[in-house]
Amino acid sequence: MTIQETYKTRAKELLSSGRVKMVVGYKAGSTPDRRRPHFIRTPEEADRLILDSACIANLSGYLITEGLLSDEKSVGIFLKPDGVRSLNILAAESQLNIEQIVVLGFDVNNNEITALKGEKAEDFSTLIESLKEHVPQTPGNPLLERIEAMNAKERFAFWEAEFSRCIKCYACRQACPMCYCRRCIVDCNQPQWVNTSSHTLGNFEWNIVRAFHLSGRCVGCGNCDRACPVNIPLRLINAKMAHEVLGAFDHFAGMSQTQEPVLASFKKDDSETFIL
Amino acid sequence: MTRILLRDKLDNCVARWRKAGLTVIGPVKKETFSSYAAVENAAELDLSMIMPDRSIKGLFFPQTEPMLHYTIKKQALDIKDFTPPPEKRIIFGARPCDASGMAIDDPLFGWDYKDNFWFQRRNETVIVTIACTKADDFCMCTSLKLAPDSTKGSDVMLRPLQNNRGWLVEELTDRGRDAFNEIADLLQDGSEPEASIAVVPEKFDLDACVTWLQKTENFESTFWKEISMRCIGCASCTFLCPTCHCFDFQDEGDTYSGIRRKNWDSCSFALFTMHTSGHNPRATQSARWRQRIMHKFNYFPGKFNVNSCSGCGRCSRQCPVDMGITETLQAISTLQP
Ligand code: SF4
Ligand code: SF4
Ligand code: SF4
Ligand code: SF4
């Protein structure tokens, strides 16, 4: 049986046994290479499930849809390791009760899809630990390497050009499972703390605010980067911040459901290089 | 007498227009992103793409622009109006759906209050449209009763020649004629066979959709919730759309002085309808998506007798979760009225 068929059967079992009330997965999109989120509530709806190497979107953000988990029933969800990490963060930051989530784990590497064993987020902890151990020392991304080689002035000019075309559609925020604030700081308008104008300065403000709020929380799923309609390479910013946080605090986001948020916790041996 | 503009004369045309004081704008592709942008020569134009990622809208209705400068003194209020600096422009190689989008929005910006920002730019800009010879899976002008060679909103229509050497010139307005008089000696008299225009299959039955939307009981249909479950509420679709036109006013500065700006806003955002009290009449994403569809295909035509959609397909092409107008209207056209 293909992975898709195995998981279809699994989704049907979960639904017909009443174990979960819904499975969040993927279905065909408007073109052959596109996949859409699929909300499966009956075993029949599971027939349209697709699971292949094109299923790369991180679906975990849908778990905190208002009201979805408030009846305390369980929900199944297809997640790659990045998705499991973001699920851990949502739990660690008290956004959901992780006991209600049944994970249907899989991974996609070099266009190959593999099934992952486990059903609770914690079943994937060994895998996530090994991901942390294997974080590459160098970026391994030609564009990021180019940016790293720039001096501060050139780097500023690079991002200025990129951000100048931002239209403040907030697709990056809406697509990001970690951007769950019911009222984002840029939407707080009594008073308006951050200007809404999408001029270059305003775009800088927005993207810098977001970079900070994602530091030590981004799991590198790429949802933001793929969502950006003007193709700003957003993932690079968060990847860079993740790298910094790992180096400074040995923090790899989403290790477990009890991991403390790096910027909201304090350890006596935290590196401290600029205050005193 | 028909006239032809040859491709190899285009660079001279650009130079001539620039010399006459026009800013020349056209489809430009830069690495991973395309838009309508100012060019200095014809080589910068990319006339081969289906359409730029960003629509033409921002050239007439920028994403942010200053409206006035205020200074509040003890006994006086000082207000300085901004108007866009005069700028004559020619957009070469607009797509028919983009050009139609501007014509669709004209009545909106000129209805109870005449928006000078919009009309100054409309009057100062010549839109030279090239008919489409290719389309992609998302193009849907024909479903909106337009076509890959619609002249709506254009000042000049160029019809590609079969041999790809150039275009047949069809001047539609005085603005267009004036601009092409500048380059009259670069045009060639005569006619050549035209390339066939793109085949864009109809994707839905618009009339059936409109009938369904107009039925008041369908406002509360469970359909809205089902179709929009995966919508994440960004503004990608509305901001890329050539016809979406909502905006917000923001004062940037402090109590004593600052700038009032007009910024794009979107019905996809929860904040769009949030009251000061915290109550939100469009509390859910499904209510917001319903608004977008109803506005485009029910309320707007009810007021201005034209749908607020030109079928460019950007909303579907670029939606992060693969939604868009097309899927929704396809689904509606299969529902019982
Ligand atoms: S910032 Fe981007 S890459 Fe990081 S978790 Fe959010 S969507 Fe994923
Ligand atoms: S998705 Fe891109 S254009 Fe939209 S707000 Fe984010 S960075 Fe800006
Ligand atoms: S339909 Fe797509 S682009 Fe439009 S608001 Fe919803 S998610 Fe964003
Ligand atoms: S609604 Fe969609 S297809 Fe219609 S004009 Fe706007 S972006 Fe284009």
CSV table of N, CA and C in Angstrom, one decimal, chain B residues 57-129:
chain,number,residue,atom,x,y,z
B,57,LYS,N,-3.3,48.5,-10.7
B,57,LYS,CA,-4.0,49.3,-9.8
B,57,LYS,C,-3.1,50.3,-9.1
B,58,GLY,N,-2.0,49.9,-8.6
B,58,GLY,CA,-1.2,50.7,-7.7
B,58,GLY,C,-0.7,52.0,-8.5
B,59,LEU,N,-0.7,52.0,-9.8
B,59,LEU,CA,-0.3,53.2,-10.5
B,59,LEU,C,-1.3,54.3,-10.5
B,60,PHE,N,-2.6,53.9,-10.2
B,60,PHE,CA,-3.6,54.9,-10.1
B,60,PHE,C,-4.1,55.1,-8.6
B,61,PHE,N,-3.9,54.1,-7.9
B,61,PHE,CA,-4.4,54.1,-6.5
B,61,PHE,C,-3.3,53.4,-5.7
B,62,PRO,N,-2.3,54.2,-5.3
B,62,PRO,CA,-1.1,53.6,-4.6
B,62,PRO,C,-1.4,53.0,-3.3
B,63,GLN,N,-0.6,52.0,-2.9
B,63,GLN,CA,-0.9,51.3,-1.6
B,63,GLN,C,-0.8,52.3,-0.4
B,64,THR,N,-0.1,53.4,-0.5
B,64,THR,CA,-0.1,54.4,0.5
B,64,THR,C,0.2,55.7,-0.1
B,65,GLU,N,-0.6,56.8,0.2
B,65,GLU,CA,-0.2,58.1,-0.3
B,65,GLU,C,-0.7,59.2,0.6
B,66,PRO,N,0.1,60.3,0.7
B,66,PRO,CA,-0.2,61.4,1.6
B,66,PRO,C,-1.4,62.2,1.0
B,67,MET,N,-2.3,62.6,1.9
B,67,MET,CA,-3.5,63.4,1.5
B,67,MET,C,-3.3,64.8,1.9
B,68,LEU,N,-2.9,65.0,3.2
B,68,LEU,CA,-2.7,66.3,3.7
B,68,LEU,C,-1.7,66.3,4.8
B,69,HIS,N,-1.2,67.5,5.1
B,69,HIS,CA,-0.3,67.7,6.2
B,69,HIS,C,-1.0,68.7,7.2
B,70,TYR,N,-1.0,68.3,8.4
B,70,TYR,CA,-1.7,69.2,9.4
B,70,TYR,C,-0.8,69.7,10.5
B,71,THR,N,-1.0,70.9,10.9
B,71,THR,CA,-0.3,71.5,12.0
B,71,THR,C,-1.4,72.1,12.9
B,72,ILE,N,-1.4,71.7,14.2
B,72,ILE,CA,-2.4,72.3,15.1
B,72,ILE,C,-1.7,73.2,16.0
B,73,LYS,N,-2.0,74.5,15.9
B,73,LYS,CA,-1.4,75.5,16.8
B,73,LYS,C,-2.4,75.9,17.9
B,74,LYS,N,-2.1,76.8,18.7
B,74,LYS,CA,-3.0,77.2,19.8
B,74,LYS,C,-4.3,77.6,19.3
B,75,GLN,N,-4.3,78.6,18.4
B,75,GLN,CA,-5.6,79.1,17.9
B,75,GLN,C,-5.9,78.8,16.4
B,76,ALA,N,-5.0,78.0,15.9
B,76,ALA,CA,-5.2,77.8,14.4
B,76,ALA,C,-4.9,76.3,14.0
B,77,LEU,N,-5.6,76.0,12.9
B,77,LEU,CA,-5.3,74.7,12.3
B,77,LEU,C,-4.8,74.9,10.9
B,78,ASP,N,-3.7,74.4,10.6
B,78,ASP,CA,-3.1,74.7,9.4
B,78,ASP,C,-3.1,73.4,8.5
B,79,ILE,N,-3.8,73.4,7.4
B,79,ILE,CA,-3.8,72.2,6.6
B,79,ILE,C,-3.3,72.4,5.2
B,80,LYS,N,-2.4,71.6,4.8
B,80,LYS,CA,-1.8,71.7,3.5
B,80,LYS,C,-2.2,70.5,2.7
B,81,ASP,N,-2.9,70.7,1.6
B,81,ASP,CA,-3.4,69.5,0.8
B,81,ASP,C,-2.2,69.0,-0.1
B,82,PHE,N,-2.1,67.7,-0.2
B,82,PHE,CA,-1.2,67.2,-1.2
B,82,PHE,C,-2.0,66.8,-2.4
B,83,THR,N,-1.4,67.1,-3.6
B,83,THR,CA,-2.0,66.5,-4.8
B,83,THR,C,-0.9,65.7,-5.4
B,84,PRO,N,-1.1,64.7,-6.2
B,84,PRO,CA,0.0,64.0,-6.8
B,84,PRO,C,0.7,65.0,-7.8
B,85,PRO,N,2.0,65.0,-7.8
B,85,PRO,CA,2.7,65.8,-8.8
B,85,PRO,C,2.3,65.5,-10.2
B,86,PRO,N,2.0,66.5,-11.0
B,86,PRO,CA,1.6,66.1,-12.4
B,86,PRO,C,2.6,65.2,-13.1
B,87,GLU,N,2.2,64.2,-13.7
B,87,GLU,CA,3.1,63.3,-14.4
B,87,GLU,C,2.4,62.6,-15.6
B,88,LYS,N,2.8,62.9,-16.8
B,88,LYS,CA,2.2,62.3,-17.9
B,88,LYS,C,2.9,60.9,-18.1
B,89,ARG,N,2.0,59.9,-18.3
B,89,ARG,CA,2.6,58.5,-18.3
B,89,ARG,C,1.9,57.8,-19.5
B,90,ILE,N,2.7,56.8,-19.9
B,90,ILE,CA,2.1,55.9,-20.9
B,90,ILE,C,2.5,54.4,-20.4
B,91,ILE,N,1.4,53.6,-20.3
B,91,ILE,CA,1.6,52.3,-19.9
B,91,ILE,C,1.6,51.4,-21.1
B,92,PHE,N,2.7,50.8,-21.5
B,92,PHE,CA,2.8,50.1,-22.7
B,92,PHE,C,2.8,48.6,-22.3
B,93,GLY,N,1.8,47.9,-22.9
B,93,GLY,CA,1.8,46.4,-22.7
B,93,GLY,C,0.9,46.0,-21.5
B,94,ALA,N,-0.1,46.8,-21.2
B,94,ALA,CA,-1.1,46.5,-20.2
B,94,ALA,C,-1.8,45.2,-20.7
B,95,ARG,N,-2.4,44.5,-19.7
B,95,ARG,CA,-3.2,43.3,-20.1
B,95,ARG,C,-4.7,43.8,-20.1
B,96,PRO,N,-5.5,43.3,-21.0
B,96,PRO,CA,-6.9,43.7,-21.1
B,96,PRO,C,-7.6,43.7,-19.7
B,97,CYS,N,-7.3,42.6,-18.9
B,97,CYS,CA,-8.0,42.5,-17.6
B,97,CYS,C,-7.6,43.7,-16.7
B,98,ASP,N,-6.4,44.1,-16.8
B,98,ASP,CA,-5.9,45.2,-16.0
B,98,ASP,C,-6.5,46.5,-16.4
B,99,ALA,N,-6.5,46.7,-17.7
B,99,ALA,CA,-7.1,48.0,-18.3
B,99,ALA,C,-8.6,48.0,-17.9
B,100,SER,N,-9.3,46.9,-18.1
B,100,SER,CA,-10.8,46.9,-17.8
B,100,SER,C,-11.0,47.2,-16.3
B,101,GLY,N,-10.1,46.7,-15.5
B,101,GLY,CA,-10.2,46.9,-14.1
B,101,GLY,C,-10.3,48.4,-13.7
B,102,MET,N,-9.5,49.2,-14.4
B,102,MET,CA,-9.5,50.6,-14.1
B,102,MET,C,-10.9,51.3,-14.6
B,103,ALA,N,-11.4,50.8,-15.7
B,103,ALA,CA,-12.7,51.3,-16.2
B,103,ALA,C,-13.8,50.9,-15.2
B,104,ILE,N,-13.6,49.7,-14.6
B,104,ILE,CA,-14.7,49.2,-13.7
B,104,ILE,C,-14.7,50.1,-12.5
B,105,ASP,N,-13.5,50.6,-12.0
B,105,ASP,CA,-13.4,51.4,-10.8
B,105,ASP,C,-13.7,52.9,-11.0
B,106,ASP,N,-13.8,53.4,-12.3
B,106,ASP,CA,-14.0,54.8,-12.5
B,106,ASP,C,-15.3,55.3,-11.9
B,107,PRO,N,-16.5,54.6,-12.1
B,107,PRO,CA,-17.7,55.1,-11.5
B,107,PRO,C,-17.6,55.1,-9.9
B,108,LEU,N,-16.9,54.1,-9.4
B,108,LEU,CA,-16.7,54.1,-7.9
B,108,LEU,C,-16.0,55.4,-7.4
B,109,PHE,N,-14.9,55.7,-8.1
B,109,PHE,CA,-14.2,56.9,-7.6
B,109,PHE,C,-14.8,58.2,-8.0
B,110,GLY,N,-15.8,58.1,-8.8
B,110,GLY,CA,-16.4,59.4,-9.3
B,110,GLY,C,-17.9,59.5,-8.9
B,111,TRP,N,-18.3,58.7,-8.0
B,111,TRP,CA,-19.7,58.6,-7.7
B,111,TRP,C,-20.2,59.8,-6.8
B,112,ASP,N,-20.2,59.7,-5.5
B,112,ASP,CA,-20.7,60.8,-4.7
B,112,ASP,C,-19.7,61.9,-4.5
B,113,TYR,N,-18.4,61.4,-4.6
B,113,TYR,CA,-17.3,62.4,-4.4
B,113,TYR,C,-16.3,62.1,-5.5
B,114,LYS,N,-15.8,63.1,-6.1
B,114,LYS,CA,-14.9,62.8,-7.2
B,114,LYS,C,-13.5,62.7,-6.7
B,115,ASP,N,-12.9,61.6,-6.7
B,115,ASP,CA,-11.6,61.4,-6.1
B,115,ASP,C,-10.5,61.9,-7.1
B,116,ASN,N,-10.0,63.1,-6.7
B,116,ASN,CA,-9.0,63.8,-7.7
B,116,ASN,C,-7.7,63.0,-7.8
B,117,PHE,N,-7.4,62.3,-6.8
B,117,PHE,CA,-6.1,61.5,-6.9
B,117,PHE,C,-6.3,60.5,-8.0
B,118,TRP,N,-7.4,59.8,-8.0
B,118,TRP,CA,-7.6,58.8,-9.0
B,118,TRP,C,-7.8,59.4,-10.4
B,119,PHE,N,-8.6,60.5,-10.5
B,119,PHE,CA,-8.9,61.0,-11.9
B,119,PHE,C,-7.7,61.8,-12.4
B,120,GLN,N,-7.0,62.4,-11.6
B,120,GLN,CA,-5.8,63.1,-12.2
B,120,GLN,C,-4.9,62.1,-12.8
B,121,ARG,N,-4.7,61.0,-12.1
B,121,ARG,CA,-3.8,59.9,-12.7
B,121,ARG,C,-4.4,59.3,-13.9
B,122,ARG,N,-5.7,59.1,-13.8
B,122,ARG,CA,-6.4,58.5,-15.0
B,122,ARG,C,-6.3,59.4,-16.2
B,123,ASN,N,-6.5,60.7,-16.0
B,123,ASN,CA,-6.4,61.6,-17.1
B,123,ASN,C,-5.0,61.8,-17.7
B,124,GLU,N,-4.0,61.6,-16.8
B,124,GLU,CA,-2.7,61.8,-17.3
B,124,GLU,C,-2.0,60.6,-17.9
B,125,THR,N,-2.7,59.5,-17.9
B,125,THR,CA,-2.1,58.2,-18.3
B,125,THR,C,-2.7,57.6,-19.5
B,126,VAL,N,-1.9,57.2,-20.4
B,126,VAL,CA,-2.4,56.5,-21.6
B,126,VAL,C,-2.1,55.0,-21.4
B,127,ILE,N,-3.2,54.3,-21.6
B,127,ILE,CA,-3.0,52.8,-21.4
B,127,ILE,C,-3.0,52.1,-22.8
B,128,VAL,N,-1.9,51.6,-23.1
B,128,VAL,CA,-1.7,50.8,-24.4
B,128,VAL,C,-1.7,49.3,-24.0
B,129,THR,N,-2.8,48.7,-24.4
B,129,THR,CA,-3.0,47.3,-24.1
B,129,THR,C,-2.6,46.4,-25.2
